[in-house]
Amino acid sequence: MQAIYGLIVMKRFNSRNYLYIALGGVGVILLLTAYFLFCSLLKGGETQYVYIDEDDTQDSVFAKIDPIANNAGMSALKTMARHTDYGESIHTGRYAINPGESVITVFRKLRSGQQSSMRLTIPEVRTMDRLAAFLGHKLMIDSAAVADVLLSEEGCQHYGYDTATIASLFVPNTYEVYWNTSVENFMERMQKEHDHFWSGERQEKAARKQLTPEEVCTLASIVDEETANNAEKPMIAGMYLNRLRLNMPLQADPTVKFALKQFELKRIWQKQLQTDSPYNTYIYEGLPPGPIKIASIKGIDAVLNATEHDYLYMCAKEDFSGTHNFASNYKEHLLNAAKYTKALNERGIK
């Protein structure tokens, strides 16, 4: 009888041991699972960004993450992907992976499309093909798709412009955008920002000068190209406004460079001044058909707040400081021009 009782006790003891062992095994598995899922994915101490585009597959996404991930984190990420439908629903975008961020947190971002925005500064480029190339480099959108809008009459008309005036749509500020934004969404955003920029005081100032925002941008683009000195821009704007009021040709050298598409020219010769182009303000009176670059905010505000004076002429200073000598009559202007020409010749600038 005692032997039978002892056997029963032994069986119960063994059963409990087995249970404890099983529970311990489960606990180890859970701990390992938790470690892999909640361990940091990055192997460095700085935020990294992963860009996923329309051509990416699950394998190519992993190939982009692998160089910045530690081995344990990468293994865990792949394991999670194998047990989900991630490969069938890959979301494009720019994803931030922060130091200390767990594998499961990163995976949730990727799977749900929880991307990070980016700061995009619109550059003050001279031509729309350059803007299209810039956007194609900075965003997921194809530069050719942007060019189809900015360089076609139909595309520009959709937003109320033509190919000559479309540059005035863009305000060179810095914006928060998503890397995978579409061309349509990008253009709608730019139109919204343009309307906000021109609402209120700027619109009123333009109207008082009997100029449209597009005309302000056109004149501002010339002022921008005349000088990088922001303090002088209202003076230059005032001079050109004086010429416009008197129906005098603007005779702005930057418009000739734009007509020739030779922006690197340091000196304009008489033959080049005869270039037959509506942008050549030596031949055609008034403003050119549109901006010769995306006008800066400083340039726009210089036109809207132009200095009032009686100057009608200006010439770059002979000290090559980037500023100008102004004159109210042609005789005085010729003296300024002679000094500048002499300085050009002495430096061998052609």
GROMACS .gro file of C-alpha atoms in nm:
model
  350
    1MET     CA    1   0.000   0.000   0.000
    2GLN     CA    2   0.280   0.237   0.090
    3ALA     CA    3   0.456   0.152  -0.235
    4ILE     CA    4   0.148   0.243  -0.433
    5TYR     CA    5   0.112   0.573  -0.246
    6GLY     CA    6   0.477   0.652  -0.310
    7LEU     CA    7   0.432   0.586  -0.679
    8ILE     CA    8   0.134   0.823  -0.694
    9VAL     CA    9   0.330   1.094  -0.515
   10MET     CA   10   0.623   1.045  -0.753
   11LYS     CA   11   0.396   1.075  -1.056
   12ARG     CA   12   0.246   1.395  -0.920
   13PHE     CA   13   0.596   1.531  -0.856
   14ASN     CA   14   0.706   1.445  -1.209
   15SER     CA   15   0.392   1.601  -1.357
   16ARG     CA   16   0.459   1.923  -1.172
   17ASN     CA   17   0.820   1.923  -1.291
   18TYR     CA   18   0.709   1.874  -1.648
   19LEU     CA   19   0.459   2.157  -1.610
   20TYR     CA   20   0.722   2.386  -1.464
   21ILE     CA   21   0.965   2.295  -1.740
   22ALA     CA   22   0.699   2.357  -2.004
   23LEU     CA   23   0.605   2.688  -1.851
   24GLY     CA   24   0.972   2.782  -1.828
   25GLY     CA   25   1.019   2.698  -2.194
   26VAL     CA   26   0.721   2.909  -2.289
   27GLY     CA   27   0.856   3.191  -2.077
   28VAL     CA   28   1.194   3.174  -2.249
   29ILE     CA   29   1.027   3.180  -2.588
   30LEU     CA   30   0.816   3.478  -2.487
   31LEU     CA   31   1.121   3.659  -2.353
   32LEU     CA   32   1.316   3.592  -2.672
   33THR     CA   33   1.020   3.702  -2.881
   34ALA     CA   34   0.982   4.019  -2.678
   35TYR     CA   35   1.354   4.085  -2.705
   36PHE     CA   36   1.352   4.055  -3.083
   37LEU     CA   37   1.032   4.253  -3.130
   38PHE     CA   38   1.112   4.531  -2.889
   39CYS     CA   39   1.485   4.561  -2.944
   40SER     CA   40   1.617   4.863  -3.132
   41LEU     CA   41   1.636   4.822  -3.507
   42LEU     CA   42   1.911   5.077  -3.576
   43LYS     CA   43   2.276   5.004  -3.517
   44GLY     CA   44   2.368   5.374  -3.507
   45GLY     CA   45   2.273   5.671  -3.294
   46GLU     CA   46   2.122   5.901  -3.559
   47THR     CA   47   1.780   5.906  -3.723
   48GLN     CA   48   1.785   5.737  -4.062
   49TYR     CA   49   1.537   5.771  -4.348
   50VAL     CA   50   1.418   5.495  -4.578
   51TYR     CA   51   1.262   5.592  -4.912
   52ILE     CA   52   1.017   5.342  -5.055
   53ASP     CA   53   0.893   5.397  -5.409
   54GLU     CA   54   0.644   5.232  -5.639
   55ASP     CA   55   0.895   4.980  -5.775
   56ASP     CA   56   0.995   4.844  -5.436
   57THR     CA   57   0.922   4.488  -5.328
   58GLN     CA   58   0.952   4.337  -4.982
   59ASP     CA   59   1.306   4.224  -5.061
   60SER     CA   60   1.414   4.563  -5.195
   61VAL     CA   61   1.270   4.735  -4.886
   62PHE     CA   62   1.478   4.504  -4.667
   63ALA     CA   63   1.782   4.575  -4.884
   64LYS     CA   64   1.738   4.948  -4.810
   65ILE     CA   65   1.701   4.890  -4.435
   66ASP     CA   66   1.975   4.629  -4.394
   67PRO     CA   67   2.276   4.870  -4.405
   68ILE     CA   68   2.140   5.073  -4.113
   69ALA     CA   69   1.999   4.787  -3.901
   70ASN     CA   70   2.163   4.557  -3.648
   71ASN     CA   71   2.153   4.184  -3.710
   72ALA     CA   72   1.899   4.097  -3.440
   73GLY     CA   73   1.664   4.374  -3.543
   74MET     CA   74   1.687   4.285  -3.910
   75SER     CA   75   1.611   3.919  -3.839
   76ALA     CA   76   1.308   4.016  -3.630
   77LEU     CA   77   1.181   4.251  -3.901
   78LYS     CA   78   1.202   3.980  -4.164
   79THR     CA   79   1.029   3.732  -3.934
   80MET     CA   80   0.739   3.971  -3.876
   81ALA     CA   81   0.706   4.032  -4.248
   82ARG     CA   82   0.696   3.658  -4.323
   83HIS     CA   83   0.402   3.613  -4.087
   84THR     CA   84   0.200   3.904  -4.229
   85ASP     CA   85   0.084   4.027  -4.570
   86TYR     CA   86   0.339   4.313  -4.580
   87GLY     CA   87   0.477   4.208  -4.917
   88GLU     CA   88   0.132   4.246  -5.072
   89SER     CA   89   0.060   4.597  -4.939
   90ILE     CA   90   0.381   4.801  -4.952
   91HIS     CA   91   0.324   5.173  -4.894
   92THR     CA   92   0.547   5.428  -5.064
   93GLY     CA   93   0.693   5.714  -4.865
   94ARG     CA   94   0.980   5.851  -4.660
   95TYR     CA   95   1.004   5.670  -4.329
   96ALA     CA   96   1.202   5.794  -4.029
   97ILE     CA   97   1.371   5.529  -3.814
   98ASN     CA   98   1.479   5.682  -3.486
   99PRO     CA   99   1.751   5.565  -3.245
  100GLY     CA  100   1.610   5.324  -2.988
  101GLU     CA  101   1.293   5.268  -3.189
  102SER     CA  102   1.178   4.907  -3.160
  103VAL     CA  103   1.143   4.665  -3.448
  104ILE     CA  104   0.770   4.632  -3.394
  105THR     CA  105   0.725   5.012  -3.400
  106VAL     CA  106   0.918   5.042  -3.727
  107PHE     CA  107   0.724   4.754  -3.879
  108ARG     CA  108   0.393   4.915  -3.785
  109LYS     CA  109   0.505   5.236  -3.957
  110LEU     CA  110   0.596   5.053  -4.274
  111ARG     CA  111   0.283   4.840  -4.279
  112SER     CA  112   0.042   5.127  -4.211
  113GLY     CA  113   0.216   5.382  -4.435
  114GLN     CA  114   0.293   5.611  -4.142
  115GLN     CA  115   0.556   5.813  -4.325
  116SER     CA  116   0.736   6.130  -4.216
  117SER     CA  117   0.701   6.466  -4.390
  118MET     CA  118   1.002   6.654  -4.524
  119ARG     CA  119   1.103   7.017  -4.561
  120LEU     CA  120   1.114   7.129  -4.925
  121THR     CA  121   1.247   7.471  -5.021
  122ILE     CA  122   1.137   7.594  -5.363
  123PRO     CA  123   1.452   7.720  -5.538
  124GLU     CA  124   1.476   8.051  -5.726
  125VAL     CA  125   1.555   7.879  -6.056
  126ARG     CA  126   1.554   8.061  -6.390
  127THR     CA  127   1.363   7.808  -6.598
  128MET     CA  128   1.081   7.564  -6.538
  129ASP     CA  129   1.274   7.268  -6.676
  130ARG     CA  130   1.526   7.328  -6.397
  131LEU     CA  131   1.246   7.334  -6.143
  132ALA     CA  132   1.110   7.005  -6.282
  133ALA     CA  133   1.457   6.847  -6.254
  134PHE     CA  134   1.492   6.974  -5.897
  135LEU     CA  135   1.156   6.831  -5.791
  136GLY     CA  136   1.231   6.501  -5.960
  137HIS     CA  137   1.549   6.480  -5.755
  138LYS     CA  138   1.392   6.581  -5.422
  139LEU     CA  139   1.056   6.401  -5.446
  140MET     CA  140   0.929   6.066  -5.568
  141ILE     CA  141   0.750   6.228  -5.862
  142ASP     CA  142   0.899   6.195  -6.210
  143SER     CA  143   1.059   6.514  -6.341
  144ALA     CA  144   0.905   6.444  -6.682
  145ALA     CA  145   0.558   6.445  -6.526
  146VAL     CA  146   0.628   6.783  -6.367
  147ALA     CA  147   0.764   6.916  -6.697
  148ASP     CA  148   0.445   6.802  -6.872
  149VAL     CA  149   0.257   7.048  -6.652
  150LEU     CA  150   0.501   7.338  -6.634
  151LEU     CA  151   0.611   7.338  -6.998
  152SER     CA  152   0.275   7.284  -7.168
  153GLU     CA  153   0.009   7.547  -7.227
  154GLU     CA  154  -0.266   7.303  -7.133
  155GLY     CA  155  -0.096   7.213  -6.805
  156CYS     CA  156  -0.037   7.576  -6.710
  157GLN     CA  157  -0.388   7.688  -6.808
  158HIS     CA  158  -0.532   7.439  -6.561
  159TYR     CA  159  -0.390   7.658  -6.285
  160GLY     CA  160  -0.468   7.992  -6.449
  161TYR     CA  161  -0.129   8.062  -6.610
  162ASP     CA  162   0.058   8.013  -6.935
  163THR     CA  163   0.409   7.885  -6.994
  164ALA     CA  164   0.548   8.238  -6.962
  165THR     CA  165   0.378   8.327  -6.632
  166ILE     CA  166   0.371   7.991  -6.451
  167ALA     CA  167   0.691   8.082  -6.262
  168SER     CA  168   0.490   8.344  -6.069
  169LEU     CA  169   0.283   8.065  -5.911
  170PHE     CA  170   0.577   7.957  -5.697
  171VAL     CA  171   0.674   8.134  -5.376
  172PRO     CA  172   1.028   8.027  -5.276
  173ASN     CA  173   0.950   7.937  -4.917
  174THR     CA  174   1.014   7.616  -4.725
  175TYR     CA  175   0.718   7.379  -4.699
  176GLU     CA  176   0.635   7.059  -4.514
  177VAL     CA  177   0.543   6.800  -4.778
  178TYR     CA  178   0.533   6.425  -4.820
  179TRP     CA  179   0.806   6.275  -5.034
  180ASN     CA  180   0.558   6.064  -5.231
  181THR     CA  181   0.320   6.351  -5.311
  182SER     CA  182   0.169   6.342  -5.660
  183VAL     CA  183   0.220   6.613  -5.922
  184GLU     CA  184  -0.145   6.714  -5.884
  185ASN     CA  185  -0.125   6.741  -5.506
  186PHE     CA  186   0.202   6.932  -5.527
  187MET     CA  187   0.063   7.186  -5.773
  188GLU     CA  188  -0.256   7.230  -5.569
  189ARG     CA  189  -0.043   7.291  -5.260
  190MET     CA  190   0.165   7.551  -5.445
  191GLN     CA  191  -0.149   7.729  -5.564
  192LYS     CA  192  -0.285   7.733  -5.209
  193GLU     CA  193   0.043   7.876  -5.077
  194HIS     CA  194   0.048   8.136  -5.356
  195ASP     CA  195  -0.305   8.251  -5.275
  196HIS     CA  196  -0.219   8.276  -4.906
  197PHE     CA  197   0.099   8.473  -4.981
  198TRP     CA  198  -0.086   8.722  -5.200
  199SER     CA  199  -0.392   8.765  -4.979
  200GLY     CA  200  -0.438   9.093  -4.799
  201GLU     CA  201  -0.166   9.358  -4.797
  202ARG     CA  202   0.045   9.238  -5.088
  203GLN     CA  203  -0.258   9.221  -5.317
  204GLU     CA  204  -0.359   9.572  -5.211
  205LYS     CA  205  -0.012   9.714  -5.271
  206ALA     CA  206   0.006   9.556  -5.616
  207ALA     CA  207  -0.334   9.702  -5.706
  208ARG     CA  208  -0.223  10.049  -5.596
  209LYS     CA  209   0.068  10.021  -5.837
  210GLN     CA  210  -0.172   9.901  -6.105
  211LEU     CA  211   0.012   9.571  -6.131
  212THR     CA  212  -0.110   9.213  -6.112
  213PRO     CA  213   0.076   8.964  -5.892
  214GLU     CA  214   0.217   8.811  -6.210
  215GLU     CA  215   0.351   9.149  -6.322
  216VAL     CA  216   0.499   9.213  -5.977
  217CYS     CA  217   0.677   8.878  -5.995
  218THR     CA  218   0.803   8.956  -6.345
  219LEU     CA  219   0.954   9.287  -6.238
  220ALA     CA  220   1.083   9.133  -5.915
  221SER     CA  221   1.262   8.862  -6.113
  222ILE     CA  222   1.448   9.131  -6.308
  223VAL     CA  223   1.538   9.314  -5.987
  224ASP     CA  224   1.667   8.987  -5.838
  225GLU     CA  225   1.891   8.930  -6.137
  226GLU     CA  226   2.024   9.284  -6.125
  227THR     CA  227   2.158   9.252  -5.770
  228ALA     CA  228   2.200   9.015  -5.479
  229ASN     CA  229   2.204   9.314  -5.246
  230ASN     CA  230   1.860   9.309  -5.085
  231ALA     CA  231   1.902   9.659  -4.943
  232GLU     CA  232   1.936   9.803  -5.294
  233LYS     CA  233   1.644   9.617  -5.450
  234PRO     CA  234   1.376   9.880  -5.363
  235MET     CA  235   1.592  10.144  -5.537
  236ILE     CA  236   1.620   9.935  -5.853
  237ALA     CA  237   1.250   9.853  -5.844
  238GLY     CA  238   1.171  10.224  -5.816
  239MET     CA  239   1.384  10.301  -6.119
  240TYR     CA  240   1.210  10.041  -6.334
  241LEU     CA  241   0.868  10.159  -6.217
  242ASN     CA  242   0.965  10.513  -6.323
  243ARG     CA  243   1.051  10.380  -6.669
  244LEU     CA  244   0.724  10.190  -6.695
  245ARG     CA  245   0.525  10.502  -6.608
  246LEU     CA  246   0.708  10.698  -6.881
  247ASN     CA  247   0.674  10.415  -7.137
  248MET     CA  248   1.052  10.390  -7.157
  249PRO     CA  249   1.209  10.054  -7.244
  250LEU     CA  250   1.335   9.884  -6.930
  251GLN     CA  251   1.666   9.799  -7.101
  252ALA     CA  252   1.747   9.536  -6.842
  253ASP     CA  253   2.051   9.322  -6.924
  254PRO     CA  254   1.916   9.014  -6.740
  255THR     CA  255   1.626   8.994  -6.986
  256VAL     CA  256   1.875   8.968  -7.272
  257LYS     CA  257   2.057   8.686  -7.094
  258PHE     CA  258   1.724   8.509  -7.049
  259ALA     CA  259   1.637   8.556  -7.416
  260LEU     CA  260   1.973   8.407  -7.514
  261LYS     CA  261   1.958   8.142  -7.238
  262GLN     CA  262   2.316   8.243  -7.160
  263PHE     CA  263   2.291   8.318  -6.790
  264GLU     CA  264   2.664   8.310  -6.732
  265LEU     CA  265   2.733   8.622  -6.943
  266LYS     CA  266   2.920   8.892  -6.754
  267ARG     CA  267   2.910   9.147  -7.031
  268ILE     CA  268   2.643   9.226  -7.290
  269TRP     CA  269   2.762   9.342  -7.632
  270GLN     CA  270   2.573   9.557  -7.883
  271LYS     CA  271   2.504   9.262  -8.112
  272GLN     CA  272   2.340   9.071  -7.829
  273LEU     CA  273   2.118   9.369  -7.751
  274GLN     CA  274   1.958   9.320  -8.093
  275THR     CA  275   1.835   8.970  -8.011
  276ASP     CA  276   1.478   8.950  -8.135
  277SER     CA  277   1.283   8.812  -7.841
  278PRO     CA  278   0.980   8.938  -7.649
  279TYR     CA  279   1.205   8.907  -7.342
  280ASN     CA  280   1.456   9.157  -7.481
  281THR     CA  281   1.358   9.478  -7.302
  282TYR     CA  282   1.599   9.677  -7.517
  283ILE     CA  283   1.372   9.614  -7.816
  284TYR     CA  284   1.027   9.575  -7.663
  285GLU     CA  285   0.873   9.823  -7.421
  286GLY     CA  286   0.703   9.726  -7.100
  287LEU     CA  287   0.746   9.410  -6.901
  288PRO     CA  288   0.851   9.084  -7.067
  289PRO     CA  289   0.587   8.810  -7.105
  290GLY     CA  290   0.667   8.661  -6.766
  291PRO     CA  291   0.929   8.621  -6.493
  292ILE     CA  292   1.287   8.543  -6.592
  293LYS     CA  293   1.322   8.336  -6.274
  294ILE     CA  294   1.119   8.242  -5.970
  295ALA     CA  295   1.118   8.577  -5.794
  296SER     CA  296   1.247   8.594  -5.439
  297ILE     CA  297   1.024   8.719  -5.158
  298LYS     CA  298   1.274   9.002  -5.105
  299GLY     CA  299   1.241   9.094  -5.472
  300ILE     CA  300   0.862   9.085  -5.464
  301ASP     CA  301   0.847   9.300  -5.154
  302ALA     CA  302   1.103   9.538  -5.305
  303VAL     CA  303   0.864   9.604  -5.594
  304LEU     CA  304   0.565   9.642  -5.365
  305ASN     CA  305   0.762   9.878  -5.139
  306ALA     CA  306   0.975  10.044  -5.406
  307THR     CA  307   1.172  10.356  -5.316
  308GLU     CA  308   1.028  10.672  -5.467
  309HIS     CA  309   1.291  10.880  -5.651
  310ASP     CA  310   1.351  11.038  -5.992
  311TYR     CA  311   1.622  10.801  -6.118
  312LEU     CA  312   1.579  10.659  -6.468
  313TYR     CA  313   1.918  10.499  -6.523
  314MET     CA  314   2.155  10.273  -6.338
  315CYS     CA  315   2.488  10.110  -6.405
  316ALA     CA  316   2.690   9.861  -6.207
  317LYS     CA  317   2.954  10.024  -5.993
  318GLU     CA  318   3.310  10.007  -6.116
  319ASP     CA  319   3.422   9.853  -5.785
  320PHE     CA  320   3.228   9.532  -5.868
  321SER     CA  321   3.057   9.548  -5.529
  322GLY     CA  322   2.731   9.426  -5.682
  323THR     CA  323   2.565   9.762  -5.627
  324HIS     CA  324   2.486  10.041  -5.875
  325ASN     CA  325   2.532  10.405  -5.959
  326PHE     CA  326   2.198  10.574  -6.032
  327ALA     CA  327   2.130  10.874  -6.255
  328SER     CA  328   1.829  11.086  -6.332
  329ASN     CA  329   1.953  11.194  -6.677
  330TYR     CA  330   2.128  11.027  -6.968
  331LYS     CA  331   2.440  11.246  -6.956
  332GLU     CA  332   2.514  11.144  -6.599
  333HIS     CA  333   2.441  10.782  -6.686
  334LEU     CA  334   2.699  10.788  -6.967
  335LEU     CA  335   2.964  10.898  -6.720
  336ASN     CA  336   2.874  10.606  -6.490
  337ALA     CA  337   2.873  10.364  -6.783
  338ALA     CA  338   3.216  10.484  -6.898
  339LYS     CA  339   3.363  10.414  -6.553
  340TYR     CA  340   3.218  10.065  -6.551
  341THR     CA  341   3.332   9.989  -6.907
  342LYS     CA  342   3.684  10.102  -6.818
  343ALA     CA  343   3.683   9.867  -6.517
  344LEU     CA  344   3.566   9.577  -6.734
  345ASN     CA  345   3.841   9.639  -6.987
  346GLU     CA  346   4.107   9.661  -6.718
  347ARG     CA  347   4.001   9.326  -6.582
  348GLY     CA  348   3.979   9.170  -6.927
  349ILE     CA  349   3.614   9.077  -6.884
  350LYS     CA  350   3.449   9.002  -7.216
   0.00000   0.00000   0.00000
